[in-house]
mmCIF file of C-alpha atoms and ligand atoms in Angstrom:
data_model
loop_
_atom_site.group_PDB
_atom_site.id
_atom_site.type_symbol
_atom_site.label_atom_id
_atom_site.label_comp_id
_atom_site.label_asym_id
_atom_site.label_seq_id
_atom_site.Cartn_x
_atom_site.Cartn_y
_atom_site.Cartn_z
ATOM 1 C CA MET A 1 0.033 -0.018 0.010
ATOM 2 C CA ILE A 2 1.427 3.368 -1.113
ATOM 3 C CA VAL A 3 1.020 6.206 1.321
ATOM 4 C CA PRO A 4 1.998 9.644 -0.110
ATOM 5 C CA CYS A 5 3.362 11.920 2.517
ATOM 6 C CA TYR A 6 3.817 15.626 2.193
ATOM 7 C CA ASN A 7 4.753 17.370 5.436
ATOM 8 C CA GLU A 8 3.019 14.718 7.498
ATOM 9 C CA ALA A 9 5.511 14.675 10.392
ATOM 10 C CA ARG A 10 2.897 15.854 12.923
ATOM 11 C CA ARG A 11 -0.240 14.341 11.449
ATOM 12 C CA LEU A 12 0.882 10.765 10.511
ATOM 13 C CA PRO A 13 -0.849 8.235 12.785
ATOM 14 C CA LYS A 14 2.269 6.187 13.325
ATOM 15 C CA LYS A 15 0.880 3.789 15.901
ATOM 16 C CA LYS A 16 -2.020 2.867 13.649
ATOM 17 C CA PHE A 17 0.322 1.934 10.724
ATOM 18 C CA LEU A 18 2.625 0.093 13.098
ATOM 19 C CA ASP A 19 -0.241 -1.913 14.748
ATOM 20 C CA PHE A 20 -2.335 -2.768 11.735
ATOM 21 C CA ARG A 21 -2.266 -6.290 10.537
ATOM 22 C CA MET A 22 -4.456 -8.208 8.203
ATOM 23 C CA ASP A 23 -5.292 -11.947 8.386
ATOM 24 C CA ASN A 24 -4.261 -13.900 5.315
ATOM 25 C CA PHE A 25 -2.521 -10.970 3.720
ATOM 26 C CA ASP A 26 1.177 -10.076 3.659
ATOM 27 C CA LEU A 27 0.402 -6.264 3.788
ATOM 28 C CA ARG A 28 3.324 -3.892 3.273
ATOM 29 C CA PHE A 29 3.287 -0.150 3.329
ATOM 30 C CA LEU A 30 5.441 2.031 1.210
ATOM 31 C CA PHE A 31 5.486 5.659 2.485
ATOM 32 C CA VAL A 32 6.501 8.162 -0.230
ATOM 33 C CA ASN A 33 7.992 11.286 1.249
ATOM 34 C CA ASP A 34 7.309 13.835 -1.467
ATOM 35 C CA GLY A 35 10.133 16.341 -0.815
ATOM 36 C CA SER A 36 8.607 17.331 2.532
ATOM 37 C CA SER A 37 10.176 20.392 4.195
ATOM 38 C CA ASP A 38 9.289 19.277 7.720
ATOM 39 C CA GLU A 39 10.535 16.329 9.854
ATOM 40 C CA THR A 40 8.606 13.709 7.662
ATOM 41 C CA GLN A 41 11.800 11.920 6.710
ATOM 42 C CA SER A 42 13.078 11.322 10.149
ATOM 43 C CA VAL A 43 9.601 10.337 11.362
ATOM 44 C CA LEU A 44 9.259 7.800 8.549
ATOM 45 C CA GLU A 45 12.699 6.424 9.156
ATOM 46 C CA THR A 46 12.088 5.943 12.859
ATOM 47 C CA MET A 47 8.692 4.364 12.302
ATOM 48 C CA CYS A 48 9.858 2.026 9.476
ATOM 49 C CA ALA A 49 12.912 0.905 11.561
ATOM 50 C CA GLN A 50 10.429 -0.517 14.028
ATOM 51 C CA ALA A 51 8.946 -2.940 11.461
ATOM 52 C CA PRO A 52 11.306 -2.991 8.448
ATOM 53 C CA GLU A 53 9.694 -6.186 7.003
ATOM 54 C CA ARG A 54 6.272 -4.370 6.789
ATOM 55 C CA LEU A 55 6.924 -0.587 6.591
ATOM 56 C CA MET A 56 9.223 1.000 3.959
ATOM 57 C CA SER A 57 9.808 4.537 2.751
ATOM 58 C CA LEU A 58 10.779 6.082 -0.417
ATOM 59 C CA ARG A 59 12.255 9.585 -0.494
ATOM 60 C CA LEU A 60 11.706 11.967 -3.356
ATOM 61 C CA MET A 61 14.151 14.847 -3.130
ATOM 62 C CA ARG A 62 11.778 17.546 -4.325
ATOM 63 C CA ASN A 63 8.070 18.020 -4.045
ATOM 64 C CA VAL A 64 6.344 16.646 -7.193
ATOM 65 C CA GLY A 65 2.761 16.574 -6.012
ATOM 66 C CA LYS A 66 0.440 13.731 -4.904
ATOM 67 C CA ALA A 67 -0.131 12.293 -8.466
ATOM 68 C CA GLU A 68 3.498 11.765 -9.260
ATOM 69 C CA ALA A 69 4.366 10.725 -5.733
ATOM 70 C CA VAL A 70 1.659 7.984 -5.944
ATOM 71 C CA ARG A 71 2.795 6.991 -9.342
ATOM 72 C CA GLN A 72 6.411 6.623 -8.233
ATOM 73 C CA GLY A 73 5.313 4.639 -5.274
ATOM 74 C CA MET A 74 3.092 2.387 -7.435
ATOM 75 C CA LEU A 75 5.932 1.740 -9.918
ATOM 76 C CA HIS A 76 8.126 0.830 -6.971
ATOM 77 C CA GLY A 77 5.595 -1.294 -5.297
ATOM 78 C CA LEU A 78 4.724 -3.133 -8.537
ATOM 79 C CA ARG A 79 8.321 -4.339 -8.818
ATOM 80 C CA ASP A 80 7.605 -6.892 -6.077
ATOM 81 C CA ASN A 81 4.759 -8.377 -8.121
ATOM 82 C CA PRO A 82 2.122 -8.087 -5.370
ATOM 83 C CA ASP A 83 -1.317 -9.533 -5.959
ATOM 84 C CA PHE A 84 -2.873 -6.137 -5.027
ATOM 85 C CA VAL A 85 -1.427 -2.644 -4.860
ATOM 86 C CA GLY A 86 -3.126 0.558 -3.950
ATOM 87 C CA PHE A 87 -2.850 3.943 -2.307
ATOM 88 C CA TRP A 88 -4.195 5.326 0.984
ATOM 89 C CA ASP A 89 -4.110 8.916 2.321
ATOM 90 C CA ALA A 90 -1.672 9.302 5.258
ATOM 91 C CA ASP A 91 -4.223 11.011 7.522
ATOM 92 C CA LEU A 92 -6.232 7.796 7.682
ATOM 93 C CA ALA A 93 -9.410 9.652 6.921
ATOM 94 C CA THR A 94 -10.378 6.252 5.636
ATOM 95 C CA SER A 95 -9.620 3.866 8.475
ATOM 96 C CA LEU A 96 -7.385 0.879 7.690
ATOM 97 C CA GLU A 97 -10.148 -1.264 9.243
ATOM 98 C CA GLU A 98 -11.907 -0.783 5.947
ATOM 99 C CA LEU A 99 -9.155 -2.640 4.014
ATOM 100 C CA PRO A 100 -10.370 -6.128 4.488
ATOM 101 C CA ARG A 101 -13.623 -5.182 2.737
ATOM 102 C CA PHE A 102 -11.707 -3.874 -0.251
ATOM 103 C CA CYS A 103 -9.898 -7.238 -0.421
ATOM 104 C CA GLY A 104 -13.229 -8.966 0.068
ATOM 105 C CA ALA A 105 -14.538 -7.203 -3.102
ATOM 106 C CA PHE A 106 -11.780 -8.675 -5.150
ATOM 107 C CA GLU A 107 -12.326 -12.150 -3.745
ATOM 108 C CA MET A 108 -15.981 -11.998 -4.446
ATOM 109 C CA ASN A 109 -15.518 -11.109 -8.060
ATOM 110 C CA PRO A 110 -12.344 -11.989 -10.016
ATOM 111 C CA ALA A 111 -13.309 -9.513 -12.756
ATOM 112 C CA ILE A 112 -12.780 -6.575 -10.437
ATOM 113 C CA GLU A 113 -9.570 -4.699 -11.038
ATOM 114 C CA LEU A 114 -10.086 -1.529 -9.012
ATOM 115 C CA VAL A 115 -11.930 -1.090 -5.730
ATOM 116 C CA MET A 116 -12.347 2.589 -4.778
ATOM 117 C CA GLY A 117 -13.720 3.807 -1.436
ATOM 118 C CA SER A 118 -16.885 5.902 -1.822
ATOM 119 C CA ARG A 119 -18.002 8.437 0.779
ATOM 120 C CA ILE A 120 -21.705 7.984 0.592
ATOM 121 C CA ARG A 121 -23.732 9.215 3.477
ATOM 122 C CA LEU A 122 -26.086 6.373 4.143
ATOM 123 C CA LEU A 123 -27.964 5.651 7.361
ATOM 124 C CA GLY A 124 -25.925 3.421 9.668
ATOM 125 C CA ARG A 125 -22.589 4.765 8.260
ATOM 126 C CA THR A 126 -20.331 7.388 9.696
ATOM 127 C CA ILE A 127 -19.284 9.751 6.975
ATOM 128 C CA GLU A 128 -18.176 12.938 8.709
ATOM 129 C CA ARG A 129 -17.318 15.640 6.290
ATOM 130 C CA ASN A 130 -17.569 19.337 6.643
ATOM 131 C CA ALA A 131 -20.711 20.646 4.769
ATOM 132 C CA ALA A 132 -18.880 23.020 2.488
ATOM 133 C CA ARG A 133 -16.401 20.379 1.392
ATOM 134 C CA HIS A 134 -19.183 17.836 0.944
ATOM 135 C CA TYR A 135 -21.114 20.119 -1.455
ATOM 136 C CA ILE A 136 -18.050 21.386 -3.350
ATOM 137 C CA GLY A 137 -17.092 17.768 -3.536
ATOM 138 C CA ARG A 138 -20.480 16.845 -4.986
ATOM 139 C CA ILE A 139 -20.195 19.402 -7.742
ATOM 140 C CA PHE A 140 -16.723 18.128 -8.562
ATOM 141 C CA ALA A 141 -17.908 14.530 -8.637
ATOM 142 C CA THR A 142 -20.733 15.419 -10.876
ATOM 143 C CA ALA A 143 -18.449 17.139 -13.283
ATOM 144 C CA ALA A 144 -16.049 14.171 -13.171
ATOM 145 C CA SER A 145 -18.838 11.809 -13.900
ATOM 146 C CA ILE A 146 -19.953 13.805 -16.848
ATOM 147 C CA ALA A 147 -16.379 14.095 -18.273
ATOM 148 C CA LEU A 148 -15.854 10.316 -17.785
ATOM 149 C CA ARG A 149 -19.284 9.426 -19.053
ATOM 150 C CA MET A 150 -19.546 7.015 -16.117
ATOM 151 C CA PRO A 151 -21.933 7.085 -13.199
ATOM 152 C CA VAL A 152 -19.175 7.212 -10.643
ATOM 153 C CA TYR A 153 -20.126 8.725 -7.193
ATOM 154 C CA ASP A 154 -16.789 9.647 -5.609
ATOM 155 C CA THR A 155 -13.631 9.768 -7.630
ATOM 156 C CA GLN A 156 -11.548 11.590 -4.953
ATOM 157 C CA CYS A 157 -11.600 9.309 -1.900
ATOM 158 C CA GLY A 158 -7.944 8.739 -1.003
ATOM 159 C CA ALA A 159 -8.414 4.934 -0.634
ATOM 160 C CA LYS A 160 -7.998 2.832 -3.731
ATOM 161 C CA LEU A 161 -6.829 -0.681 -4.265
ATOM 162 C CA PHE A 162 -5.922 -2.396 -7.617
ATOM 163 C CA ARG A 163 -5.523 -6.013 -8.677
ATOM 164 C CA ARG A 164 -2.161 -6.281 -10.429
ATOM 165 C CA THR A 165 -3.165 -7.071 -14.078
ATOM 166 C CA PRO A 166 -1.286 -5.964 -17.156
ATOM 167 C CA GLU A 167 -3.840 -3.248 -17.745
ATOM 168 C CA ILE A 168 -3.476 -1.857 -14.166
ATOM 169 C CA VAL A 169 0.368 -1.898 -14.557
ATOM 170 C CA THR A 170 0.008 0.151 -17.746
ATOM 171 C CA LEU A 171 -2.109 2.751 -15.998
ATOM 172 C CA PHE A 172 0.944 4.031 -14.074
ATOM 173 C CA ALA A 173 3.478 3.865 -16.862
ATOM 174 C CA GLN A 174 3.018 7.511 -18.045
ATOM 175 C CA LYS A 175 2.999 10.595 -15.939
ATOM 176 C CA PHE A 176 -0.438 12.125 -15.169
ATOM 177 C CA ILE A 177 -1.368 15.441 -16.751
ATOM 178 C CA SER A 178 -3.058 16.611 -13.507
ATOM 179 C CA LYS A 179 -1.557 17.077 -10.048
ATOM 180 C CA TRP A 180 -4.631 16.429 -7.882
ATOM 181 C CA THR A 181 -7.218 15.162 -10.244
ATOM 182 C CA PHE A 182 -5.213 12.009 -11.148
ATOM 183 C CA ASP A 183 -7.931 9.803 -9.594
ATOM 184 C CA VAL A 184 -10.194 10.941 -12.460
ATOM 185 C CA GLU A 185 -7.387 10.401 -14.900
ATOM 186 C CA ILE A 186 -6.873 6.831 -13.623
ATOM 187 C CA LEU A 187 -10.522 6.204 -14.441
ATOM 188 C CA ALA A 188 -10.173 7.793 -17.777
ATOM 189 C CA ARG A 189 -7.197 5.664 -18.577
ATOM 190 C CA LEU A 190 -8.930 2.536 -17.422
ATOM 191 C CA ALA A 191 -12.068 3.342 -19.475
ATOM 192 C CA ALA A 192 -9.926 3.871 -22.524
ATOM 193 C CA SER A 193 -8.031 0.590 -21.978
ATOM 194 C CA ASN A 194 -11.388 -1.171 -21.495
ATOM 195 C CA CYS A 195 -12.812 0.262 -24.703
ATOM 196 C CA ALA A 196 -9.647 -0.798 -26.579
ATOM 197 C CA ARG A 197 -10.180 -4.311 -25.285
ATOM 198 C CA GLY A 198 -13.743 -4.179 -26.563
ATOM 199 C CA VAL A 199 -15.359 -4.282 -23.061
ATOM 200 C CA PRO A 200 -17.533 -1.675 -21.510
ATOM 201 C CA ALA A 201 -15.739 1.390 -20.133
ATOM 202 C CA GLU A 202 -16.613 0.809 -16.512
ATOM 203 C CA SER A 203 -15.666 -2.946 -16.517
ATOM 204 C CA GLY A 204 -13.797 -4.114 -13.453
ATOM 205 C CA ILE A 205 -14.318 -0.859 -11.510
ATOM 206 C CA PHE A 206 -16.090 -1.154 -8.188
ATOM 207 C CA GLU A 207 -17.105 1.636 -5.743
ATOM 208 C CA LEU A 208 -17.206 0.421 -2.153
ATOM 209 C CA PRO A 209 -19.430 2.552 0.099
ATOM 210 C CA LEU A 210 -17.373 3.095 3.181
ATOM 211 C CA ALA A 211 -18.608 2.340 6.608
ATOM 212 C CA MET A 212 -16.624 5.169 8.130
ATOM 213 C CA TRP A 213 -14.800 8.220 6.882
ATOM 214 C CA ARG A 214 -13.733 11.215 8.861
ATOM 215 C CA ASP A 215 -12.311 14.583 7.700
ATOM 216 C CA VAL A 216 -8.975 14.954 9.342
ATOM 217 C CA HIS A 217 -7.673 18.496 10.082
ATOM 218 C CA GLY A 218 -4.560 19.614 8.327
ATOM 219 C CA SER A 219 -5.651 19.238 4.748
ATOM 220 C CA LYS A 220 -3.031 20.477 2.194
ATOM 221 C CA VAL A 221 -5.677 21.123 -0.489
ATOM 222 C CA LYS A 222 -6.072 24.824 -1.035
ATOM 223 C CA LEU A 223 -8.959 26.727 -2.635
ATOM 224 C CA ILE A 224 -6.751 27.249 -5.750
ATOM 225 C CA ASP A 225 -6.211 23.546 -6.021
ATOM 226 C CA GLY A 226 -10.014 23.123 -6.094
ATOM 227 C CA ILE A 227 -10.327 25.609 -8.981
ATOM 228 C CA ARG A 228 -7.416 23.922 -10.816
ATOM 229 C CA ALA A 229 -9.106 20.593 -10.245
ATOM 230 C CA HIS A 230 -12.229 21.664 -12.141
ATOM 231 C CA ILE A 231 -10.068 22.890 -15.014
ATOM 232 C CA ASP A 232 -8.219 19.570 -14.987
ATOM 233 C CA ILE A 233 -11.602 17.738 -15.392
ATOM 234 C CA VAL A 234 -12.100 19.537 -18.688
ATOM 235 C CA ARG A 235 -8.530 18.776 -19.779
ATOM 236 C CA ILE A 236 -8.882 15.078 -18.847
ATOM 237 C CA GLY A 237 -12.271 14.836 -20.544
ATOM 238 C CA TRP A 238 -10.751 16.215 -23.750
ATOM 239 C CA THR A 239 -7.410 14.334 -23.595
ATOM 240 C CA TYR A 240 -9.028 10.915 -22.934
ATOM 241 C CA ARG A 241 -12.178 11.502 -25.053
ATOM 242 C CA ARG A 242 -13.465 8.294 -26.434
ATOM 243 C CA SER A 243 -16.338 7.148 -28.748
ATOM 244 C CA GLY A 244 -19.299 5.121 -27.687
ATOM 245 C CA THR A 245 -21.531 5.333 -24.706
ATOM 246 C CA SER A 246 -21.436 3.594 -21.385
ATOM 247 C CA ALA A 247 -24.910 2.274 -21.531
ATOM 248 C CA GLN A 248 -23.729 -1.301 -22.031
ATOM 249 C CA ALA A 249 -21.138 -0.815 -19.350
ATOM 250 C CA ARG A 250 -23.784 0.123 -16.843
ATOM 251 C CA THR A 251 -25.527 -3.110 -17.537
ATOM 252 C CA ALA A 252 -22.293 -5.026 -17.035
ATOM 253 C CA ALA A 253 -21.419 -3.214 -13.888
ATOM 254 C CA SER A 254 -24.868 -3.832 -12.370
ATOM 255 C CA GLY A 255 -23.928 -7.518 -12.142
ATOM 256 C CA LEU A 256 -21.481 -6.747 -9.404
ATOM 257 C CA GLN A 257 -22.493 -7.321 -5.758
ATOM 258 C CA ILE A 258 -21.715 -5.133 -2.796
ATOM 259 C CA PRO A 259 -19.815 -6.867 0.033
ATOM 260 C CA SER A 260 -21.415 -6.715 3.470
ATOM 261 C CA ALA A 261 -20.273 -3.894 5.742
ATOM 262 C CA ASN A 262 -19.140 -6.326 8.441
HETATM 263 N N1 GTP B 301 2.987 13.621 -2.609
HETATM 264 C C1 GTP B 301 2.190 14.555 -2.161
HETATM 265 N N2 GTP B 301 1.193 14.291 -1.384
HETATM 266 C C2 GTP B 301 0.588 15.198 -0.902
HETATM 267 C C3 GTP B 301 0.711 16.472 -1.257
HETATM 268 N N3 GTP B 301 -0.201 17.191 -0.566
HETATM 269 C C4 GTP B 301 -0.880 16.303 0.166
HETATM 270 N N4 GTP B 301 -0.405 15.059 -0.054
HETATM 271 C C5 GTP B 301 -0.850 13.830 0.502
HETATM 272 O O1 GTP B 301 -2.150 13.494 -0.119
HETATM 273 C C6 GTP B 301 -2.891 12.896 0.934
HETATM 274 C C7 GTP B 301 -4.170 13.667 1.056
HETATM 275 O O2 GTP B 301 -3.886 14.975 1.484
HETATM 276 P P1 GTP B 301 -4.857 15.751 2.428
HETATM 277 O O3 GTP B 301 -4.155 17.006 2.780
HETATM 278 O O4 GTP B 301 -5.377 14.837 3.570
HETATM 279 O O5 GTP B 301 -6.079 16.031 1.430
HETATM 280 P P2 GTP B 301 -7.494 16.328 1.822
HETATM 281 O O6 GTP B 301 -7.832 17.724 1.447
HETATM 282 O O7 GTP B 301 -7.740 15.978 3.278
HETATM 283 O O8 GTP B 301 -8.295 15.397 0.918
HETATM 284 P P3 GTP B 301 -9.438 14.491 1.351
HETATM 285 O O9 GTP B 301 -8.881 13.714 2.509
HETATM 286 O O10 GTP B 301 -9.671 13.658 0.192
HETATM 287 O O11 GTP B 301 -10.559 15.396 1.733
HETATM 288 C C8 GTP B 301 -2.058 12.830 2.183
HETATM 289 O O12 GTP B 301 -1.496 11.519 2.239
HETATM 290 C C9 GTP B 301 -1.022 13.931 1.964
HETATM 291 O O13 GTP B 301 0.156 13.640 2.646
HETATM 292 C C10 GTP B 301 1.756 16.912 -2.115
HETATM 293 O O14 GTP B 301 1.958 18.099 -2.491
HETATM 294 N N5 GTP B 301 2.453 15.821 -2.514
HETATM 295 MG MG1 MG B 302 -7.333 14.224 4.205
#
């Protein structure tokens, strides 16, 4: 699991990463220090030294942004030929306790290649997000869904897990054109690859409604990033434009089942 870290020295929940284990899975974390200007590097080194077989770090000498930091981490992680590889925000806004459900989705359906957390406020779930960010996020998500021509609910949740297939490996081969909106770009690339394979654009993509998500203070996303992100959606929609509709895809995707929240 790749964890991008930019100036996370104070916020990183070290104990949670150190303590977390998964039954039946050899889970390893790769923390990517994206040219942080605070003490992130020494915090990561101290933490990783406590469990070197499970926790590793990769240092980028200058700040390249989340998209490229995640991509570098994915390329690094993929070299070990893991069954699954993904990325997870360092603030653990999505709790690691959700991870077994992500793996459960893959086990339930071998056709699934990407499981993405989805912050849907349903009764019986704990999705705590400040109202302004929620509504801005909904506008963004709607724009992303239109650009992608896919009924995706939440592109931006920082918890995503991929099955290592040749198509998934290819997704990270080229740099992303956007700095923050790369999650949308991942979907656009996957849709293009699906269409090239002659399968519906949304094939293999599964949104998992989270049981719990909490906004964690100390966000590094500024208002200007939000504005840039909307511009990026237009650029992505144009760059990865494709022919055909996703009507068939919807039918195919509806065959997927949602794993239970337990
Ligand atoms: N590599 C890299 N990672 C960053 C940068 N800024 C933030 N991150 C990481 O990206 C992740 C998400 O950043 P946050 O600041 O939590 O973003 P957020 O505004 O809370 O976003 P949500 O949690 O999705 O609402 C964290 O793991 C950060 O360390 C950056 O410039 N470069
Ligand atoms: Mg966050």
